[in-house]
XYZ file of C-alpha atoms in Angstrom:
675
model
C -30.299 -15.268 21.318
C -28.541 -13.795 18.284
C -27.248 -10.241 18.379
C -26.969 -7.895 15.440
C -23.942 -5.970 14.203
C -21.373 -7.625 16.429
C -17.986 -6.098 15.693
C -14.616 -7.544 16.621
C -11.457 -5.454 16.368
C -8.271 -7.373 15.567
C -5.304 -5.403 16.825
C -1.612 -6.099 17.282
C 1.896 -4.908 16.604
C 3.476 -5.270 13.135
C 4.682 -8.801 12.337
C 2.602 -10.330 15.130
C 0.608 -12.481 12.693
C -2.465 -10.281 13.010
C -3.401 -10.340 9.324
C -2.755 -14.095 9.045
C -5.260 -14.668 11.831
C -7.726 -12.274 10.170
C -7.400 -14.243 6.915
C -7.956 -17.559 8.701
C -11.084 -16.252 10.410
C -12.660 -14.552 7.389
C -11.242 -16.509 4.426
C -12.110 -14.791 1.148
C -15.108 -13.033 2.706
C -13.319 -9.710 3.143
C -13.188 -6.229 1.674
C -10.201 -3.910 1.279
C -10.648 -0.137 1.213
C -9.369 2.990 2.951
C -10.323 4.524 6.282
C -12.395 7.667 5.826
C -10.267 10.737 5.223
C -6.915 8.934 5.178
C -4.976 6.544 2.962
C -4.473 3.813 5.554
C -5.731 0.461 4.322
C -8.978 -0.753 5.881
C -9.678 -4.481 5.879
C -13.058 -5.810 6.904
C -14.308 -9.369 6.862
C -17.136 -11.570 8.052
C -17.239 -14.942 9.756
C -19.627 -16.962 11.891
C -19.446 -18.408 15.374
C -22.282 -20.894 15.535
C -25.244 -19.020 14.092
C -23.879 -15.639 15.077
C -22.629 -13.450 12.211
C -19.606 -11.343 13.108
C -17.913 -8.372 11.440
C -14.137 -8.348 11.860
C -11.940 -5.273 11.427
C -8.234 -5.848 10.813
C -6.804 -2.673 12.326
C -3.389 -1.379 11.172
C -0.325 -2.803 12.886
C 0.775 -0.367 15.628
C 3.110 -0.304 18.621
C 1.017 1.910 20.906
C -2.172 3.964 21.163
C -0.406 7.280 20.688
C -1.050 9.364 17.566
C 2.444 9.639 16.131
C 1.368 7.861 12.930
C -1.823 7.721 10.872
C -2.126 4.020 11.695
C -2.114 4.729 15.429
C -4.637 7.525 14.998
C -6.975 5.344 12.913
C -6.821 2.500 15.423
C -7.351 4.715 18.445
C -10.261 6.591 16.881
C -11.943 3.330 15.911
C -11.682 1.844 19.394
C -12.888 4.991 21.168
C -15.556 6.138 18.712
C -16.887 2.885 17.218
C -16.646 0.842 20.425
C -16.340 -2.740 19.135
C -17.944 -5.558 21.123
C -14.666 -7.403 21.528
C -10.937 -6.922 20.943
C -8.675 -9.714 19.750
C -5.199 -8.584 20.781
C -2.684 -10.593 18.745
C 0.678 -10.948 20.461
C 3.919 -12.416 19.147
C 4.554 -14.912 21.936
C 8.312 -14.864 21.306
C 8.621 -11.291 22.627
C 6.167 -10.731 25.461
C 7.848 -7.720 27.068
C 7.523 -5.483 24.002
C 4.245 -6.934 22.728
C 2.392 -6.508 26.029
C 3.107 -2.761 25.962
C 0.154 -2.341 23.574
C -1.897 -4.865 25.554
C -1.579 -2.812 28.740
C -2.911 0.290 26.984
C -5.852 -1.693 25.587
C -6.737 -2.941 29.068
C -7.086 0.649 30.276
C -9.775 1.191 27.624
C -11.791 -1.605 29.208
C -13.334 -3.183 26.087
C -13.658 -6.990 26.535
C -10.407 -8.476 25.259
C -9.054 -11.893 24.333
C -5.273 -12.135 24.297
C -4.117 -14.312 21.393
C -0.614 -15.703 21.931
C 0.434 -16.287 18.346
C 3.540 -18.101 17.064
C 3.460 -20.296 20.151
C 5.245 -22.970 18.112
C 8.361 -20.783 17.936
C 8.345 -20.452 21.723
C 8.201 -24.236 22.037
C 10.925 -24.694 19.410
C 13.255 -22.746 21.690
C 12.393 -25.143 24.521
C 10.371 -22.528 26.415
C 6.845 -22.446 27.793
C 4.444 -19.664 28.743
C 2.337 -20.089 31.878
C -0.931 -18.947 30.259
C -2.940 -19.548 33.438
C -0.749 -17.152 35.417
C -0.683 -14.656 32.540
C -4.487 -14.721 32.438
C -4.615 -14.071 36.192
C -2.222 -11.130 35.929
C -3.948 -9.434 32.997
C -7.538 -10.401 33.797
C -8.317 -11.653 30.282
C -8.873 -14.987 28.556
C -5.878 -16.313 26.615
C -5.745 -18.473 23.499
C -2.598 -19.999 22.017
C -2.425 -20.053 18.204
C -0.223 -20.649 15.206
C -2.266 -18.476 12.843
C -0.378 -19.308 9.660
C -1.264 -23.016 10.118
C -4.770 -22.323 11.499
C -3.855 -23.993 14.815
C -5.944 -22.766 17.725
C -8.550 -21.052 15.506
C -11.398 -23.330 16.651
C -10.495 -22.739 20.293
C -10.404 -18.992 19.609
C -13.891 -19.110 18.081
C -15.124 -20.947 21.171
C -13.721 -18.206 23.426
C -15.288 -15.551 21.184
C -18.631 -17.305 21.519
C -18.326 -17.327 25.320
C -17.548 -13.607 25.419
C -20.337 -12.598 23.058
C -22.986 -14.738 24.746
C -22.075 -13.784 28.303
C -21.058 -10.156 27.646
C -18.040 -10.884 29.852
C -15.960 -7.956 31.008
C -12.240 -7.951 31.677
C -11.206 -8.617 35.238
C -8.993 -5.983 36.789
C -5.366 -6.653 35.949
C -3.044 -7.126 38.896
C -0.372 -4.497 39.384
C 2.764 -5.049 41.500
C 2.555 -3.346 44.916
C 5.394 -0.944 44.182
C 3.449 0.410 41.217
C 0.130 0.818 43.059
C 0.628 4.548 43.650
C 0.560 5.229 39.884
C -2.670 3.268 39.523
C -4.149 5.263 42.399
C -3.149 8.470 40.620
C -4.828 7.297 37.412
C -8.012 6.410 39.309
C -7.946 9.757 41.070
C -7.686 11.558 37.748
C -10.360 9.363 36.159
C -12.957 10.346 38.787
C -13.051 13.814 37.236
C -14.595 12.236 34.113
C -17.536 10.559 35.871
C -19.930 13.362 34.917
C -18.706 13.863 31.340
C -20.520 11.535 28.929
C -17.756 11.758 26.336
C -15.125 10.348 28.715
C -16.806 8.352 31.478
C -16.900 4.981 29.666
C -13.143 5.070 29.027
C -12.184 7.271 31.962
C -9.130 5.210 33.000
C -7.705 5.369 29.491
C -8.294 9.125 29.224
C -6.633 9.596 32.612
C -3.629 7.520 31.514
C -3.241 9.463 28.276
C -3.648 12.817 30.003
C -0.891 11.898 32.448
C 1.217 10.832 29.478
C 0.783 14.358 28.031
C -1.064 13.107 24.970
C -1.760 16.304 22.990
C -5.034 15.192 21.361
C -6.515 13.894 24.605
C -5.468 17.040 26.482
C -7.077 19.267 23.833
C -10.239 17.173 23.847
C -10.597 17.433 27.627
C -9.983 21.177 27.481
C -12.639 21.508 24.774
C -15.298 19.721 26.862
C -14.489 21.222 30.260
C -11.929 23.928 30.934
C -12.584 23.497 34.663
C -11.703 19.789 34.678
C -8.738 20.451 32.408
C -7.443 23.157 34.754
C -7.669 20.900 37.821
C -6.002 17.953 36.094
C -3.305 20.086 34.486
C -2.374 21.551 37.870
C -2.275 18.076 39.425
C -0.174 16.810 36.528
C 2.367 19.606 36.992
C 2.597 18.904 40.734
C 3.127 15.206 40.043
C 5.878 15.979 37.522
C 7.685 18.098 40.125
C 7.379 15.419 42.792
C 8.919 12.650 40.672
C 11.397 14.962 38.872
C 10.695 13.128 35.601
C 8.754 14.050 32.502
C 5.512 12.052 32.622
C 5.663 11.533 28.849
C 8.705 9.350 29.594
C 7.732 8.079 33.044
C 4.393 6.522 32.021
C 5.757 4.388 29.125
C 8.693 3.372 31.362
C 6.215 2.334 34.042
C 4.235 0.226 31.556
C 7.391 -1.420 30.235
C 8.414 -2.148 33.813
C 5.157 -4.046 34.292
C 5.476 -5.986 31.025
C 9.078 -6.860 31.883
C 7.947 -8.224 35.232
C 5.083 -10.172 33.652
C 7.408 -11.818 31.132
C 9.827 -12.801 33.878
C 6.982 -14.401 35.841
C 5.196 -16.336 33.069
C 7.996 -17.306 30.662
C 9.628 -20.564 31.672
C 12.962 -21.040 29.918
C 13.798 -24.743 30.170
C 16.690 -24.544 27.741
C 18.474 -21.898 25.734
C 20.684 -23.004 22.926
C 21.455 -21.464 19.602
C 19.434 -23.312 17.000
C 20.278 -23.889 13.352
C 17.526 -21.428 12.357
C 19.106 -18.669 14.436
C 22.575 -19.378 13.034
C 21.251 -19.263 9.453
C 19.326 -16.056 10.222
C 22.456 -14.345 11.518
C 24.416 -15.448 8.447
C 21.736 -14.126 6.065
C 21.719 -10.786 7.875
C 25.472 -10.490 7.484
C 24.830 -10.384 3.722
C 21.400 -8.709 3.496
C 22.312 -5.830 5.838
C 25.921 -5.360 4.753
C 26.681 -1.807 3.566
C 28.487 -3.176 0.500
C 26.511 -6.304 -0.390
C 23.076 -5.226 0.890
C 22.172 -3.029 -2.096
C 23.363 -5.465 -4.836
C 21.512 -8.286 -3.076
C 18.358 -6.177 -3.028
C 18.581 -5.428 -6.758
C 19.216 -9.111 -7.471
C 16.115 -10.080 -5.476
C 14.034 -7.451 -7.300
C 15.429 -8.580 -10.666
C 14.441 -12.177 -9.938
C 11.023 -11.006 -8.742
C 10.340 -9.188 -12.018
C 11.712 -12.048 -14.082
C 9.363 -14.430 -12.287
C 6.469 -11.972 -12.624
C 6.825 -11.702 -16.378
C 7.720 -15.356 -16.931
C 4.601 -16.639 -15.178
C 2.509 -13.630 -16.223
C 3.277 -14.183 -19.898
C 2.030 -17.762 -19.613
C -1.210 -16.721 -17.929
C -1.742 -13.749 -20.203
C -1.639 -16.049 -23.225
C -4.743 -17.834 -21.952
C -6.461 -14.525 -21.258
C -5.633 -13.226 -24.738
C -7.143 -16.382 -26.226
C -10.243 -15.879 -24.096
C -10.588 -12.253 -25.227
C -9.997 -13.260 -28.856
C -12.731 -15.887 -28.554
C -15.044 -13.336 -26.958
C -14.331 -10.805 -29.722
C -14.999 -13.441 -32.371
C -18.212 -14.512 -30.638
C -19.414 -10.899 -30.587
C -19.150 -10.696 -34.394
C -22.141 -13.050 -34.648
C -24.395 -10.309 -33.284
C -26.421 -8.948 -36.251
C -26.303 -5.279 -35.235
C -22.971 -3.802 -36.419
C -23.254 -0.851 -34.032
C -23.474 -3.148 -31.019
C -20.679 -5.327 -32.417
C -18.378 -2.325 -32.725
C -19.290 -1.040 -29.254
C -18.651 -4.382 -27.575
C -15.639 -5.469 -29.630
C -13.765 -2.212 -30.264
C -14.979 -0.290 -27.225
C -15.660 -2.519 -24.233
C -13.591 -5.656 -24.909
C -10.787 -3.631 -26.468
C -10.635 -1.172 -23.572
C -11.516 -3.230 -20.511
C -9.511 -6.127 -21.928
C -6.339 -4.141 -21.231
C -7.243 -4.062 -17.552
C -7.945 -7.789 -17.526
C -4.622 -8.503 -19.202
C -2.775 -6.669 -16.410
C -4.350 -8.740 -13.636
C -1.983 -11.761 -13.941
C 1.047 -9.483 -13.597
C -0.459 -7.585 -10.674
C -1.518 -10.752 -8.873
C 1.891 -12.391 -9.264
C 3.719 -9.239 -8.204
C 1.593 -8.764 -5.082
C 1.864 -12.473 -4.315
C 5.662 -12.507 -4.607
C 5.946 -9.275 -2.606
C 3.803 -10.927 0.078
C 6.144 -13.934 0.065
C 9.161 -11.655 0.509
C 7.384 -9.712 3.253
C 6.360 -12.872 5.120
C 9.921 -14.147 4.909
C 11.148 -11.042 6.753
C 13.281 -9.772 3.873
C 11.331 -6.642 2.885
C 11.927 -5.003 6.271
C 15.640 -5.493 5.700
C 15.425 -4.116 2.142
C 13.786 -0.913 3.385
C 16.481 -0.585 6.039
C 19.281 -1.001 3.469
C 17.833 1.609 1.063
C 17.024 4.142 3.782
C 20.339 6.046 3.477
C 19.865 6.856 -0.223
C 16.173 7.722 0.100
C 16.906 10.245 2.874
C 18.851 12.340 0.353
C 15.599 13.129 -1.458
C 13.582 13.493 1.730
C 12.030 10.048 1.663
C 11.857 7.052 3.940
C 13.610 3.780 3.087
C 10.187 2.179 2.712
C 9.482 4.508 -0.250
C 11.933 2.557 -2.353
C 9.690 -0.509 -2.501
C 6.772 1.224 -4.332
C 9.239 2.842 -6.751
C 10.740 -0.536 -7.641
C 7.259 -2.028 -8.028
C 6.514 0.753 -10.525
C 8.618 -1.031 -13.157
C 5.978 -3.735 -13.159
C 2.837 -1.639 -12.894
C 2.310 1.868 -11.522
C -1.108 0.992 -10.080
C -0.047 -1.544 -7.407
C 3.109 0.528 -6.832
C 0.990 3.531 -5.858
C -1.199 1.290 -3.706
C 1.951 0.014 -1.953
C 2.738 3.578 -0.788
C -0.016 3.237 1.827
C 2.520 1.422 4.043
C 4.389 4.711 4.612
C 3.718 6.384 7.970
C 4.160 10.028 6.931
C 1.452 11.698 4.838
C 4.055 13.859 3.068
C 6.178 10.836 2.178
C 3.120 9.018 0.826
C 2.226 11.926 -1.455
C 5.821 12.377 -2.653
C 6.183 8.683 -3.412
C 2.812 8.505 -5.169
C 3.706 11.474 -7.404
C 7.127 9.979 -8.213
C 5.875 6.521 -9.205
C 4.169 7.472 -12.541
C 7.537 8.419 -14.080
C 8.879 4.906 -13.565
C 8.471 3.061 -16.881
C 5.868 0.357 -16.265
C 5.425 -2.888 -18.194
C 2.562 -1.369 -20.242
C 4.992 1.135 -21.766
C 7.570 -1.532 -22.593
C 5.854 -2.966 -25.720
C 5.375 0.587 -27.036
C 9.047 1.385 -26.406
C 10.271 -1.853 -27.968
C 8.078 -1.637 -31.065
C 8.618 2.049 -31.830
C 12.316 2.034 -30.892
C 12.812 -0.884 -33.253
C 10.990 1.025 -35.987
C 12.925 4.275 -35.538
C 16.372 3.001 -34.532
C 16.622 -0.543 -35.879
C 19.516 -2.424 -34.275
C 20.051 0.469 -31.840
C 16.524 0.120 -30.451
C 17.828 -1.467 -27.241
C 19.865 1.652 -26.457
C 16.750 3.764 -26.993
C 14.718 1.641 -24.568
C 17.488 1.752 -21.941
C 17.750 5.548 -22.320
C 14.000 5.918 -21.791
C 14.134 3.896 -18.570
C 17.035 6.008 -17.307
C 15.166 9.237 -18.158
C 12.154 7.971 -16.213
C 14.258 7.203 -13.131
C 16.004 10.587 -13.326
C 12.723 12.513 -13.636
C 11.226 10.530 -10.753
C 14.173 11.438 -8.495
C 14.098 15.108 -9.571
C 10.353 15.202 -8.869
C 11.003 13.946 -5.343
C 13.682 16.593 -4.791
C 11.424 19.388 -6.129
C 8.505 18.312 -3.926
C 10.804 18.034 -0.931
C 12.091 21.583 -1.476
C 8.668 23.159 -2.178
C 5.126 22.036 -1.349
C 5.949 18.941 0.695
C 8.760 20.174 2.887
C 9.437 17.733 5.661
C 12.615 16.220 6.937
C 12.332 12.466 6.668
C 12.265 10.710 10.004
C 15.018 8.284 10.873
C 14.211 4.683 10.162
C 13.746 2.813 13.423
C 12.096 -0.456 12.583
C 11.749 -3.979 13.819
C 13.620 -6.632 11.877
C 11.430 -9.718 12.247
C 13.062 -13.145 12.243
C 13.281 -14.975 8.938
C 10.297 -17.246 8.494
C 9.181 -19.747 5.873
C 6.392 -18.017 3.875
C 2.954 -19.607 3.888
C 1.731 -19.848 0.281
C -1.989 -20.045 1.074
C -1.808 -17.011 3.366
C -0.072 -15.013 0.637
C -2.746 -15.965 -1.898
C -5.552 -15.130 0.543
C -3.982 -11.757 1.292
C -3.446 -10.973 -2.398
C -6.967 -11.686 -3.682
C -8.679 -8.717 -1.946
C -6.057 -6.369 -3.420
C -6.800 -7.668 -6.916
C -10.512 -7.175 -6.300
C -9.848 -3.631 -5.076
C -7.731 -2.849 -8.152
C -10.269 -4.335 -10.545
C -13.175 -2.348 -9.097
C -11.291 0.960 -8.834
C -9.471 0.814 -12.163
C -11.870 -1.347 -14.172
C -14.847 0.965 -13.804
C -12.831 3.968 -14.995
C -11.485 2.040 -17.997
C -14.968 0.795 -18.874
C -16.413 4.302 -19.051
C -13.374 5.728 -20.855
C -13.409 2.918 -23.428
C -17.064 3.544 -24.184
C -16.405 7.277 -24.643
C -13.428 6.641 -26.943
C -15.501 4.213 -28.995
C -18.192 6.863 -29.494
C -15.565 9.374 -30.611
C -14.000 6.857 -33.013
C -17.231 5.437 -34.491
C -19.217 8.595 -35.138
C -20.318 10.162 -37.380
C -21.734 7.003 -38.936
C -20.157 6.008 -42.229
C -16.661 7.385 -41.650
C -13.600 5.205 -41.161
C -13.367 3.988 -37.561
C -10.870 6.294 -35.849
C -10.132 8.116 -39.129
C -9.497 11.838 -39.608
C -13.201 12.503 -40.227
C -14.314 10.703 -37.072
C -14.874 12.731 -33.939
C -11.578 11.510 -32.484
C -9.822 12.470 -35.730
C -11.315 15.950 -35.692
C -10.428 16.315 -32.017
C -6.904 15.137 -32.794
C -6.492 17.788 -35.485
C -7.619 20.512 -33.095
C -5.392 19.375 -30.232
C -2.443 18.729 -32.556
C -1.941 22.514 -32.727
C -0.424 22.252 -29.233
C 2.005 19.604 -30.461
C 3.176 21.331 -33.651
C 6.288 22.720 -31.849
C 7.157 19.116 -30.959
C 6.828 17.895 -34.536
C 3.847 15.593 -33.832
C 1.099 15.287 -36.465
C -2.577 14.747 -35.669
C -2.266 10.956 -35.872
C 0.495 10.927 -33.292
C -1.651 13.238 -31.166
C -4.602 10.831 -31.330
C -2.231 8.069 -30.233
C -1.394 10.116 -27.140
C -5.090 10.718 -26.442
C -6.043 7.045 -26.683
C -2.901 6.127 -24.761
C -4.413 7.783 -21.710
C -6.712 4.757 -21.378
C -3.790 2.319 -21.502
C -0.392 2.673 -23.113
C -0.811 -0.445 -25.254
C -3.637 1.366 -27.047
C -1.020 3.677 -28.608
C 0.154 0.791 -30.801
C -3.330 -0.193 -31.988
C -4.210 3.465 -32.622
C -1.116 4.149 -34.714
C -1.549 0.916 -36.647
C -5.051 2.025 -37.716
C -4.190 5.654 -38.442
C -0.996 4.846 -40.359
C -2.672 1.987 -42.198
C -0.844 0.910 -45.327
C -0.036 -2.195 -47.314
C 3.105 -2.632 -45.222
C 3.310 -2.856 -41.435
C 2.983 0.541 -39.788
C 6.411 -0.001 -38.203
C 7.785 0.020 -41.738
C 5.775 3.107 -42.707
C 6.594 5.217 -39.620
C 10.344 5.716 -40.283
C 9.547 7.019 -43.775
C 7.242 9.704 -42.351
C 8.884 10.589 -39.028
C 12.585 11.199 -38.401
C 14.341 9.434 -35.467
C 14.633 12.608 -33.349
C 10.872 13.233 -33.492
C 10.355 9.514 -32.902
C 12.447 9.564 -29.715
C 10.727 12.783 -28.634
C 7.383 10.998 -29.067
C 8.602 8.053 -27.000
C 9.793 10.445 -24.276
C 6.335 12.037 -24.191
C 4.744 8.581 -23.829
C 7.154 7.853 -20.974
C 6.519 11.054 -19.027
C 2.854 11.944 -19.446
C 0.222 10.207 -17.354
C 0.608 6.414 -17.579
C -3.114 5.620 -17.827
C -6.517 6.485 -16.420
C -6.203 3.636 -13.934
C -3.134 5.345 -12.459
C -4.953 8.670 -12.103
C -7.930 6.893 -10.530
C -5.683 5.134 -8.010
C -3.819 8.374 -7.206
C -7.184 9.948 -6.371
C -8.153 6.910 -4.314
C -4.873 6.581 -2.405
C -4.470 10.301 -1.662
C -8.195 10.652 -0.995
C -7.931 13.870 -2.990
C -8.931 14.989 -6.475
C -6.415 17.820 -6.106
C -3.354 15.548 -6.120
C -4.708 13.536 -9.048
C -5.119 16.746 -11.080
C -1.680 18.013 -10.008
C -0.108 14.729 -11.129
C -1.925 14.869 -14.465
C -1.091 18.515 -15.240
C 2.494 18.234 -13.995
C 3.252 15.112 -16.043
C 1.729 16.497 -19.265
C 3.515 19.840 -18.869
C 6.835 18.156 -18.111
C 6.376 15.749 -21.034
C 5.775 18.685 -23.394
C 8.894 20.547 -22.172
C 11.182 17.499 -22.407
C 9.834 16.513 -25.829
C 10.221 20.103 -27.066
C 13.872 20.097 -25.998
C 14.518 16.736 -27.645
C 12.756 17.695 -30.887
C 14.344 21.126 -31.231
C 17.719 20.983 -29.484
C 18.210 17.390 -30.562
C 17.085 18.312 -34.057
C 19.662 21.108 -34.261
C 22.445 18.803 -33.064
C 21.382 16.102 -35.514
C 21.252 18.641 -38.354
C 24.687 20.021 -37.418
C 26.222 16.540 -37.355
C 24.599 15.472 -40.617
C 25.690 18.643 -42.492
C 29.206 18.935 -41.056
C 32.016 17.876 -43.409
C 33.431 14.403 -42.727
């Protein structure tokens, strides 16, 4: 008999292979979004076991069921409030003692659980073996051995899932060593107080464990539902603390680790222990990657090669996409109605096409970042950069999104979701837009070449440096004002180096591309249609000319930019550039239309100081609508999107004003001074 809405929660510690297993189970049938109210990534997928349809939730990687991080809070709330039918607890089989710490906490919840011993091949490579039968007896759960990256053990796992779902099997009671029995008795004694409270009775052992552990949220929740029960338990907890002379917040985790240590000793059979070539190579690589002198240069070299590869391959792919868009634009011209032709060609294809053209770069960048992450290098990179990032109140992990910003601000902002602290996420997200992305590069190159000729390269370099400086200053300002929070020390696991699995990286990248396309593409589509209307009407005027609605709007808004030396045409370029920075070039080429190329005309109408001021404004003000849309999505707040928009435009105006006026005075002084 088939059941409806069967939900399986996939949970495990970071680097346990949890997401690889999720990808193998669900394939491309998955959706990436955010958990309600927070910016933690939510991955859902579907797969079948026989005729039974199953929903799978890939919960964030966590080390425990505390609420020190958003990821832990999201996972805990899902398990307690949504109550999945089954838990797949993914465990890195090479480190049972630490990995089973989370498993023990899950067993107290009591939801049917299958323990998945992943990376079992690495255990065997070391000449070791895990007694899964004994481990199953100790924990009271079914166990499946897998190598998720190679899809080994997946069929066996599905068979076990089918058995659980059809039989509604419950976990057997896990066996606790005799010397620890008194703690279990205490937990059971505490849990009896929850028998008559509907909110707690189903997970009474877990609530008792967390109350003993002095979990703040659980304690407050119990107090809210019954002050009488809370008073009794709090008194008992204080008496217990006195009797053992140890803080229970430390004693309980120590007790759990004591059990996991004993379990590992009992089930792990070490037949041989010799240093393998892989371990020797890993140690050698870490000597370089983590060195205080070589670590940073190595990181920049890796990032340089990543961007070179991104643009090398991206340029090849983008050529095909440009040809496709050109063919589509040409095909549209055969439509008899000129209004529809203009809407589709100039508005929709012209606007949305910019989003499509970014997809190859974004896919390659995410794919290569996934390769680096799977290899184990990115954890080391974050560790190396942590010292510098602390100086501006950020975590070492914040450096990765900032570096990604040179490629595209959109995936860079999305990458900030890996940060544990809400304040650090917001700071990083607001810093990223000032990093010069690849969409700005063609504008910088073309206009710098027009204004500065052979010195254009210096202009482009200066713009990149200004962007980095403003990004850092923004982080410092936020850290000193609205987002005050001392950055936590970086304590992180350094996973072993592993050979990346190409197919897994592709599978993990595709949902992110889909997420980007839906979030950013819809905004661009609407904005492009609006800009087309403003450029086309009133009927009969030159498309995008001074008598069009966009031209009239440009003349009105240009009043604000008079102190900067920008005319209405330059202003319109800034307006259209909000959709995508490449649009600035096409806008200026239409508005400054002449017999010669507009890059030849521009230097005759605009002096180099105003030109550089204009480029600085393009650098600093909002990168594009897609960026604003993603800021709103990732912060789950319209407020931060508006703050980013207003702050960047205001800052761009101030910097451009200083360049135009102070720079203009210096230039005038130099040009008029006697030689």
